[in-house]
Short mmCIF file of C-alpha atoms in Angstrom, two decimals:
data_model
loop_
_atom_site.label_atom_id
_atom_site.label_comp_id
_atom_site.label_asym_id
_atom_site.label_seq_id
_atom_site.Cartn_x
_atom_site.Cartn_y
_atom_site.Cartn_z
CA ASP I 1 11.26 -8.59 -12.55
CA THR I 2 12.64 -6.80 -10.34
CA GLY I 3 10.89 -7.13 -7.47
CA VAL I 4 11.39 -8.93 -4.19
CA SER I 5 12.63 -11.91 -4.13
CA GLN I 6 11.67 -14.45 -2.07
CA ASN I 7 13.48 -18.55 -1.91
CA PRO I 8 12.05 -21.54 -1.66
CA ARG I 9 8.39 -20.13 -2.16
CA HIS I 10 7.26 -23.31 -0.48
CA LYS I 11 8.70 -25.47 2.28
CA ILE I 12 6.93 -27.98 3.65
CA THR I 13 9.73 -29.87 6.90
CA LYS I 14 9.16 -32.22 10.27
CA ARG I 15 9.04 -30.69 13.44
CA GLY I 16 12.85 -30.31 15.20
CA GLN I 17 13.98 -29.53 11.21
CA ASN I 18 15.85 -27.02 10.51
CA VAL I 19 15.07 -24.47 7.55
CA THR I 20 16.52 -21.01 5.41
CA PHE I 21 14.49 -18.40 4.03
CA ARG I 22 15.99 -16.29 1.21
CA CYS I 23 15.49 -12.32 0.39
CA ASP I 24 16.34 -10.07 -2.48
CA PRO I 25 15.34 -7.32 -1.62
CA ILE I 26 15.11 -4.45 -5.16
CA SER I 27 18.95 -3.20 -5.66
CA GLU I 28 20.06 -0.38 -3.74
CA HIS I 29 16.74 -0.10 -1.48
CA ASN I 30 18.97 -0.14 2.69
CA ARG I 31 16.14 -1.10 4.61
CA LEU I 32 14.82 -4.98 4.43
CA TYR I 33 12.45 -6.23 6.73
CA TRP I 34 10.67 -9.31 7.76
CA TYR I 35 7.35 -10.65 8.79
CA ARG I 36 5.55 -13.62 9.31
CA GLN I 37 1.62 -13.88 8.16
CA THR I 38 -0.86 -16.82 10.48
CA LEU I 39 -3.85 -17.63 8.39
CA GLY I 40 -6.89 -15.05 9.74
CA GLN I 41 -4.32 -12.87 10.61
CA GLY I 42 -2.51 -9.94 8.65
CA PRO I 43 1.53 -10.14 8.58
CA GLU I 44 3.56 -9.25 11.72
CA PHE I 45 6.02 -7.90 12.60
CA LEU I 46 9.88 -9.78 12.91
CA THR I 47 12.72 -8.11 12.47
CA TYR I 48 14.32 -5.57 9.76
CA PHE I 49 18.11 -4.24 8.64
CA GLN I 50 19.04 -0.68 7.59
CA ASN I 51 22.09 -1.65 5.50
CA GLU I 52 23.99 -4.72 7.30
CA ALA I 53 22.93 -4.06 10.47
CA GLN I 54 19.73 -5.22 12.15
CA LEU I 55 18.06 -2.78 13.75
CA GLU I 56 15.50 -4.09 15.55
CA LYS I 57 13.75 -7.79 16.66
CA SER I 58 9.77 -7.59 17.66
CA ARG I 59 9.45 -10.19 21.26
CA LEU I 60 7.76 -12.76 18.20
CA LEU I 61 11.03 -13.37 17.25
CA SER I 62 12.22 -16.18 18.97
CA ASP I 63 15.83 -17.21 20.19
CA ARG I 64 15.25 -20.18 17.88
CA PHE I 65 14.64 -17.50 14.90
CA SER I 66 17.64 -15.13 13.74
CA ALA I 67 17.98 -13.38 10.40
CA GLU I 68 21.20 -12.18 8.30
CA ARG I 69 21.71 -9.69 5.86
CA PRO I 70 25.20 -10.19 6.48
CA LYS I 71 26.04 -7.60 3.05
CA GLY I 72 24.12 -5.67 2.81
CA SER I 73 21.61 -7.29 0.16
CA PHE I 74 20.54 -10.50 0.38
CA SER I 75 18.85 -11.33 3.61
CA THR I 76 18.68 -15.26 5.29
CA LEU I 77 16.06 -16.30 8.00
CA GLU I 78 17.04 -19.35 9.62
CA ILE I 79 14.66 -21.54 11.91
CA GLN I 80 15.92 -23.60 14.04
CA ARG I 81 14.76 -26.57 15.58
CA THR I 82 10.98 -25.94 13.63
CA GLU I 83 7.59 -26.15 15.45
CA GLN I 84 4.62 -27.39 14.10
CA GLY I 85 3.41 -23.01 15.92
CA ASP I 86 6.29 -22.48 13.19
CA SER I 87 3.82 -23.01 10.04
CA ALA I 88 3.20 -19.58 8.09
CA MET I 89 3.80 -17.50 5.02
CA TYR I 90 6.92 -15.64 6.13
CA LEU I 91 7.30 -12.21 4.38
CA CYS I 92 9.58 -10.09 3.71
CA ALA I 93 9.90 -6.68 2.23
CA SER I 94 12.23 -4.11 1.14
CA SER I 95 12.11 -0.25 0.71
CA LEU I 96 14.74 2.86 0.16
CA VAL I 97 14.99 5.00 3.85
CA THR I 98 15.87 8.16 1.59
CA GLY I 99 13.18 8.03 -0.30
CA PRO I 100 9.07 7.86 1.36
CA ASP I 101 10.26 4.88 2.88
CA THR I 102 6.87 2.81 1.29
CA GLN I 103 7.19 -1.79 1.44
CA TYR I 104 7.44 -3.31 -1.77
CA PHE I 105 6.44 -6.71 -0.68
CA GLY I 106 8.45 -10.38 -1.50
CA PRO I 107 5.57 -13.19 -2.42
CA GLY I 108 6.13 -14.58 0.28
CA THR I 109 8.06 -18.25 1.49
CA ARG I 110 4.96 -20.04 2.73
CA LEU I 111 5.74 -23.16 5.28
CA THR I 112 4.23 -26.61 7.33
CA VAL I 113 5.76 -28.31 9.67
CA LEU I 114 4.78 -31.43 9.78
CA ALA J 1 1.41 -0.70 22.15
CA GLN J 2 0.29 1.31 18.74
CA ARG J 3 -2.58 -1.47 17.71
CA VAL J 4 -5.16 -1.17 13.99
CA THR J 5 -8.45 -2.41 14.11
CA GLN J 6 -9.99 -3.37 11.09
CA PRO J 7 -14.29 -4.40 12.49
CA GLU J 8 -15.02 -6.44 9.34
CA LYS J 9 -13.88 -9.97 8.08
CA LEU J 10 -15.79 -9.28 4.62
CA LEU J 11 -17.55 -6.72 3.16
CA SER J 12 -19.90 -7.37 0.43
CA VAL J 13 -21.41 -5.20 -2.06
CA PHE J 14 -22.76 -4.86 -5.60
CA LYS J 15 -21.11 -3.55 -8.52
CA GLY J 16 -21.42 0.31 -8.57
CA ALA J 17 -22.52 0.31 -4.49
CA PRO J 18 -19.97 2.45 -1.81
CA VAL J 19 -17.73 0.42 -0.53
CA GLU J 20 -16.62 1.96 3.15
CA LEU J 21 -13.59 -0.40 4.41
CA LYS J 22 -13.30 0.37 8.30
CA CYS J 23 -10.02 0.96 10.02
CA ASN J 24 -9.07 2.55 13.50
CA TYR J 25 -6.04 2.64 15.60
CA SER J 26 -4.43 3.04 18.77
CA TYR J 27 -0.95 4.71 18.85
CA SER J 28 0.11 7.31 21.43
CA GLY J 29 1.87 9.62 19.26
CA SER J 30 1.42 11.02 15.76
CA PRO J 31 1.40 8.16 13.60
CA GLU J 32 1.33 7.39 9.89
CA LEU J 33 -1.12 5.13 7.81
CA PHE J 34 -1.73 3.27 5.15
CA TRP J 35 -3.57 0.79 3.55
CA TYR J 36 -2.09 -2.06 1.59
CA VAL J 37 -4.07 -4.30 -0.78
CA GLN J 38 -3.90 -8.48 -2.13
CA TYR J 39 -5.66 -9.69 -5.47
CA SER J 40 -5.82 -13.08 -5.14
CA ARG J 41 -2.39 -14.06 -6.11
CA GLN J 42 -1.11 -11.58 -5.84
CA ARG J 43 1.78 -10.13 -3.88
CA LEU J 44 0.46 -6.95 -1.51
CA GLN J 45 0.63 -4.02 -2.14
CA LEU J 46 0.90 -0.14 -1.21
CA LEU J 47 -3.00 0.73 -1.80
CA LEU J 48 -2.73 4.49 -0.88
CA ARG J 49 -0.66 6.95 1.91
CA HIS J 50 -2.55 8.98 4.82
CA ILE J 51 0.08 11.62 3.77
CA SER J 52 -0.55 11.37 0.28
CA ARG J 53 -3.47 12.36 0.05
CA GLU J 54 -4.64 10.24 -2.95
CA SER J 55 -6.77 8.76 -4.29
CA ILE J 56 -6.13 5.45 -6.25
CA LYS J 57 -8.02 3.52 -8.67
CA GLY J 58 -11.08 5.57 -7.52
CA PHE J 59 -10.12 5.60 -3.33
CA THR J 60 -9.84 8.13 -1.31
CA ALA J 61 -9.15 7.08 3.37
CA ASP J 62 -8.86 10.90 5.21
CA LEU J 63 -7.93 10.26 8.46
CA ASN J 64 -9.20 11.01 11.69
CA LYS J 65 -7.11 11.67 14.80
CA GLY J 66 -9.97 12.93 16.68
CA GLU J 67 -11.84 9.17 16.10
CA THR J 68 -8.54 7.24 15.87
CA SER J 69 -9.96 6.62 12.23
CA PHE J 70 -8.31 5.96 8.63
CA HIS J 71 -11.98 4.67 6.88
CA LEU J 72 -11.66 3.51 2.99
CA LYS J 73 -14.59 4.94 0.92
CA LYS J 74 -14.94 4.77 -2.86
CA PRO J 75 -18.07 5.67 -4.20
CA PHE J 76 -18.68 3.15 -6.31
CA ALA J 77 -17.28 -0.81 -7.00
CA GLN J 78 -16.33 -2.53 -9.05
CA GLU J 79 -15.21 -6.13 -9.41
CA GLU J 80 -12.35 -6.48 -10.31
CA ASP J 81 -12.25 -3.81 -6.43
CA SER J 82 -12.29 -8.13 -4.48
CA ALA J 83 -10.12 -8.53 -2.46
CA MET J 84 -7.79 -8.70 0.69
CA TYR J 85 -7.64 -4.55 2.24
CA TYR J 86 -5.69 -3.83 4.63
CA CYS J 87 -4.96 -1.09 7.27
CA ALA J 88 -1.66 -0.47 8.91
CA LEU J 89 0.14 1.79 10.90
CA SER J 90 4.17 2.96 11.29
CA GLY J 91 4.88 4.66 14.71
CA GLY J 92 7.90 6.08 15.89
CA TYR J 93 10.23 2.93 13.84
CA SER J 94 9.85 2.00 10.43
CA THR J 95 7.95 -1.22 10.88
CA LEU J 96 4.02 -1.29 10.57
CA THR J 97 0.80 -2.70 12.23
CA PHE J 98 -0.92 -4.32 9.96
CA GLY J 99 -4.88 -5.06 11.13
CA LYS J 100 -6.16 -8.52 10.68
CA GLY J 101 -7.77 -7.40 6.87
CA THR J 102 -11.14 -7.06 5.24
CA MET J 103 -12.10 -9.10 2.23
CA LEU J 104 -13.29 -7.06 -0.08
CA LEU J 105 -16.61 -8.92 -2.64
CA VAL J 106 -18.11 -6.82 -5.56
CA SER J 107 -21.25 -9.46 -7.10
CA PRO J 108 -21.82 -8.36 -10.26
#
Protein backbone atom coordinates (compact mmCIF):
# COMPACT_ATOMS: atom_id res chain seq x y z
CA ASP A 1 0.00 0.00 0.00
CA THR A 2 1.62 3.24 -1.15
CA GLY A 3 -0.94 5.54 0.43
CA VAL A 4 -0.65 7.65 3.58
CA SER A 5 -0.32 5.49 6.67
CA GLN A 6 -0.96 6.36 10.30
CA ASN A 7 -0.08 4.57 13.50
CA PRO A 8 -1.58 3.59 15.77
CA ARG A 9 -5.06 3.30 14.36
CA HIS A 10 -6.61 3.47 17.81
CA LYS A 11 -5.33 4.84 21.09
CA ILE A 12 -7.06 4.78 24.46
CA THR A 13 -5.40 6.74 27.21
CA LYS A 14 -6.16 8.18 30.60
CA ARG A 15 -6.54 11.89 31.16
CA GLY A 16 -3.21 13.51 31.87
CA GLN A 17 -1.11 11.04 29.88
CA ASN A 18 0.97 11.97 26.84
CA VAL A 19 0.32 10.37 23.46
CA THR A 20 2.21 10.42 20.17
CA PHE A 21 0.90 9.61 16.71
CA ARG A 22 2.88 8.94 13.59
CA CYS A 23 2.09 9.71 9.96
CA ASP A 24 3.98 8.37 6.95
CA PRO A 25 3.08 10.36 3.84
CA ILE A 26 3.12 9.19 0.26
CA SER A 27 6.72 8.90 -0.82
CA GLU A 28 8.12 12.15 -2.24
CA HIS A 29 5.14 14.22 -1.13
CA ASN A 30 6.62 17.39 0.28
CA ARG A 31 3.57 18.71 2.11
CA LEU A 32 2.08 17.04 5.16
CA TYR A 33 -1.04 18.14 7.01
CA TRP A 34 -2.67 17.27 10.31
CA TYR A 35 -6.41 17.60 10.84
CA ARG A 36 -8.71 16.72 13.73
CA GLN A 37 -12.24 15.44 13.31
CA THR A 38 -14.82 15.17 16.08
CA LEU A 39 -18.21 13.51 15.87
CA GLY A 40 -20.58 15.29 13.53
CA GLN A 41 -17.95 17.69 12.25
CA GLY A 42 -15.77 17.87 9.20
CA PRO A 43 -12.00 17.70 9.55
CA GLU A 44 -10.45 20.82 11.11
CA PHE A 45 -6.98 21.94 10.14
CA LEU A 46 -4.29 21.77 12.83
CA THR A 47 -0.93 22.33 11.16
CA TYR A 48 1.08 21.66 8.03
CA PHE A 49 4.66 21.17 6.91
CA GLN A 50 6.45 21.77 3.70
CA ASN A 51 9.44 19.45 3.83
CA GLU A 52 10.67 19.82 7.43
CA ALA A 53 9.39 23.36 7.95
CA GLN A 54 6.18 23.86 9.90
CA LEU A 55 4.53 26.65 7.92
CA GLU A 56 1.20 27.16 9.62
CA LYS A 57 -0.50 26.31 12.88
CA SER A 58 -4.17 26.66 13.69
CA ARG A 59 -5.40 28.37 16.82
CA LEU A 60 -6.84 24.94 17.65
CA LEU A 61 -3.31 23.76 18.26
CA SER A 62 -2.85 24.57 21.93
CA ASP A 63 0.56 24.55 23.58
CA ARG A 64 -0.09 20.95 24.66
CA PHE A 65 0.15 19.92 21.03
CA SER A 66 3.40 19.68 19.14
CA ALA A 67 4.15 18.35 15.69
CA GLU A 68 7.43 17.56 14.04
CA ARG A 69 8.68 16.40 10.68
CA PRO A 70 12.40 16.14 11.37
CA LYS A 71 13.66 14.83 8.06
CA GLY A 72 10.89 15.98 5.82
CA SER A 73 9.44 12.47 5.61
CA PHE A 74 7.29 11.08 8.42
CA SER A 75 5.68 13.30 11.02
CA THR A 76 4.69 12.92 14.65
CA LEU A 77 1.93 14.66 16.56
CA GLU A 78 2.27 14.67 20.33
CA ILE A 79 -0.40 15.66 22.81
CA GLN A 80 0.78 16.30 26.34
CA ARG A 81 -1.43 16.08 29.42
CA THR A 82 -4.38 14.79 27.44
CA GLU A 83 -7.88 16.00 28.25
CA GLN A 84 -11.23 14.39 27.49
CA GLY A 85 -11.84 17.12 24.92
CA ASP A 86 -8.89 15.80 22.92
CA SER A 87 -10.87 12.68 22.04
CA ALA A 88 -11.19 12.77 18.26
CA MET A 89 -10.00 11.26 15.01
CA TYR A 90 -6.62 12.68 14.01
CA LEU A 91 -6.11 12.69 10.26
CA CYS A 92 -2.94 13.12 8.30
CA ALA A 93 -2.78 14.10 4.64
CA SER A 94 0.02 14.66 2.17
CA SER A 95 0.37 16.40 -1.16
CA LEU A 96 2.95 17.25 -3.81
CA VAL A 97 3.17 21.01 -4.08
CA THR A 98 4.53 20.98 -7.61
CA GLY A 99 1.55 18.98 -8.78
CA PRO A 100 -2.18 19.72 -8.51
CA ASP A 101 -1.73 19.79 -4.71
CA THR A 102 -4.43 17.22 -4.12
CA GLN A 103 -4.38 16.14 -0.49
CA TYR A 104 -4.39 12.40 0.08
CA PHE A 105 -5.65 11.34 3.48
CA GLY A 106 -4.60 8.57 5.79
CA PRO A 107 -7.00 6.31 7.68
CA GLY A 108 -6.69 8.34 10.85
CA THR A 109 -5.85 7.64 14.47
CA ARG A 110 -8.82 7.52 16.80
CA LEU A 111 -7.95 8.85 20.25
CA THR A 112 -10.13 8.17 23.26
CA VAL A 113 -9.25 9.94 26.49
CA LEU A 114 -10.87 8.40 29.56
CA ALA B 1 -12.38 34.12 7.71
CA GLN B 2 -13.37 31.27 5.47
CA ARG B 3 -16.34 29.07 6.12
CA VAL B 4 -18.12 26.20 4.38
CA THR B 5 -21.76 25.43 5.04
CA GLN B 6 -23.49 22.18 4.18
CA PRO B 7 -27.06 22.71 5.31
CA GLU B 8 -28.18 19.09 5.18
CA LYS B 9 -26.87 16.47 7.60
CA LEU B 10 -28.69 13.70 5.76
CA LEU B 11 -30.08 13.33 2.28
CA SER B 12 -32.08 10.21 1.53
CA VAL B 13 -33.11 9.36 -2.04
CA PHE B 14 -34.20 6.34 -4.04
CA LYS B 15 -32.01 4.71 -6.64
CA GLY B 16 -32.33 6.47 -9.97
CA ALA B 17 -33.45 9.77 -8.44
CA PRO B 18 -31.48 12.97 -8.98
CA VAL B 19 -29.18 14.11 -6.22
CA GLU B 20 -28.06 17.58 -5.21
CA LEU B 21 -25.81 18.08 -2.20
CA LYS B 22 -25.65 21.73 -1.24
CA CYS B 23 -22.52 23.64 -0.35
CA ASN B 24 -22.17 27.36 0.31
CA TYR B 25 -18.96 29.10 1.17
CA SER B 26 -17.71 32.35 2.60
CA TYR B 27 -14.35 33.67 1.44
CA SER B 28 -13.21 37.12 0.44
CA GLY B 29 -10.73 36.04 -2.21
CA SER B 30 -10.78 33.60 -5.08
CA PRO B 31 -11.32 30.15 -3.58
CA GLU B 32 -10.59 26.69 -4.78
CA LEU B 33 -13.46 24.30 -4.02
CA PHE B 34 -13.44 20.54 -3.57
CA TRP B 35 -15.77 17.69 -2.83
CA TYR B 36 -14.38 14.84 -0.74
CA VAL B 37 -16.18 11.54 -0.14
CA GLN B 38 -15.86 8.95 2.59
CA TYR B 39 -17.37 5.53 1.92
CA SER B 40 -18.10 3.25 4.84
CA ARG B 41 -14.89 2.11 6.55
CA GLN B 42 -12.71 3.87 3.99
CA ARG B 43 -10.53 6.92 4.16
CA LEU B 44 -11.46 10.37 2.97
CA GLN B 45 -10.79 10.75 -0.75
CA LEU B 46 -11.07 13.51 -3.30
CA LEU B 47 -14.13 13.25 -5.52
CA LEU B 48 -13.65 16.36 -7.64
CA ARG B 49 -12.27 19.89 -7.66
CA HIS B 50 -13.77 22.83 -9.44
CA ILE B 51 -10.71 23.80 -11.46
CA SER B 52 -10.66 20.38 -13.14
CA ARG B 53 -14.25 20.71 -14.35
CA GLU B 54 -14.39 16.92 -14.45
CA SER B 55 -17.27 14.53 -14.00
CA ILE B 56 -16.32 11.76 -11.58
CA LYS B 57 -18.63 8.77 -11.07
CA GLY B 58 -21.34 10.82 -12.76
CA PHE B 59 -21.04 13.69 -10.26
CA THR B 60 -20.54 17.29 -11.33
CA ALA B 61 -20.22 20.54 -9.43
CA ASP B 62 -20.24 24.08 -10.73
CA LEU B 63 -18.74 26.99 -8.87
CA ASN B 64 -21.24 29.86 -8.70
CA LYS B 65 -19.36 32.87 -7.41
CA GLY B 66 -22.45 35.06 -7.39
CA GLU B 67 -24.28 32.70 -5.06
CA THR B 68 -21.04 31.51 -3.39
CA SER B 69 -22.15 27.94 -3.95
CA PHE B 70 -20.58 24.71 -5.15
CA HIS B 71 -23.42 22.21 -5.17
CA LEU B 72 -22.72 18.58 -6.08
CA LYS B 73 -25.12 16.97 -8.52
CA LYS B 74 -25.79 13.61 -10.06
CA PRO B 75 -28.73 12.93 -12.36
CA PHE B 76 -29.33 9.29 -11.34
CA ALA B 77 -28.23 8.12 -7.90
CA GLN B 78 -26.82 4.62 -7.42
CA GLU B 79 -26.76 2.59 -4.21
CA GLU B 80 -22.97 2.65 -4.23
CA ASP B 81 -23.10 6.45 -3.96
CA SER B 82 -24.18 6.11 -0.33
CA ALA B 83 -21.44 7.81 1.65
CA MET B 84 -20.48 10.91 3.60
CA TYR B 85 -19.75 13.90 1.40
CA TYR B 86 -17.69 16.88 2.49
CA CYS B 87 -17.35 20.18 0.69
CA ALA B 88 -14.02 21.92 1.26
CA LEU B 89 -12.42 25.23 0.43
CA SER B 90 -8.80 26.22 -0.02
CA GLY B 91 -8.09 29.90 0.32
CA GLY B 92 -4.78 31.70 0.18
CA TYR B 93 -2.92 28.82 1.80
CA SER B 94 -3.02 25.15 0.95
CA THR B 95 -4.99 24.15 4.02
CA LEU B 96 -8.56 22.98 3.61
CA THR B 97 -11.64 24.24 5.41
CA PHE B 98 -14.32 21.57 5.47
CA GLY B 99 -18.05 21.69 5.93
CA LYS B 100 -19.73 19.41 8.46
CA GLY B 101 -20.65 16.92 5.78
CA THR B 102 -23.82 15.45 4.32
CA MET B 103 -24.65 11.76 4.58
CA LEU B 104 -26.17 10.52 1.34
CA LEU B 105 -28.30 7.38 1.59
CA VAL B 106 -29.50 5.82 -1.64
CA SER B 107 -32.21 3.23 -1.14
CA PRO B 108 -33.06 0.48 -3.65
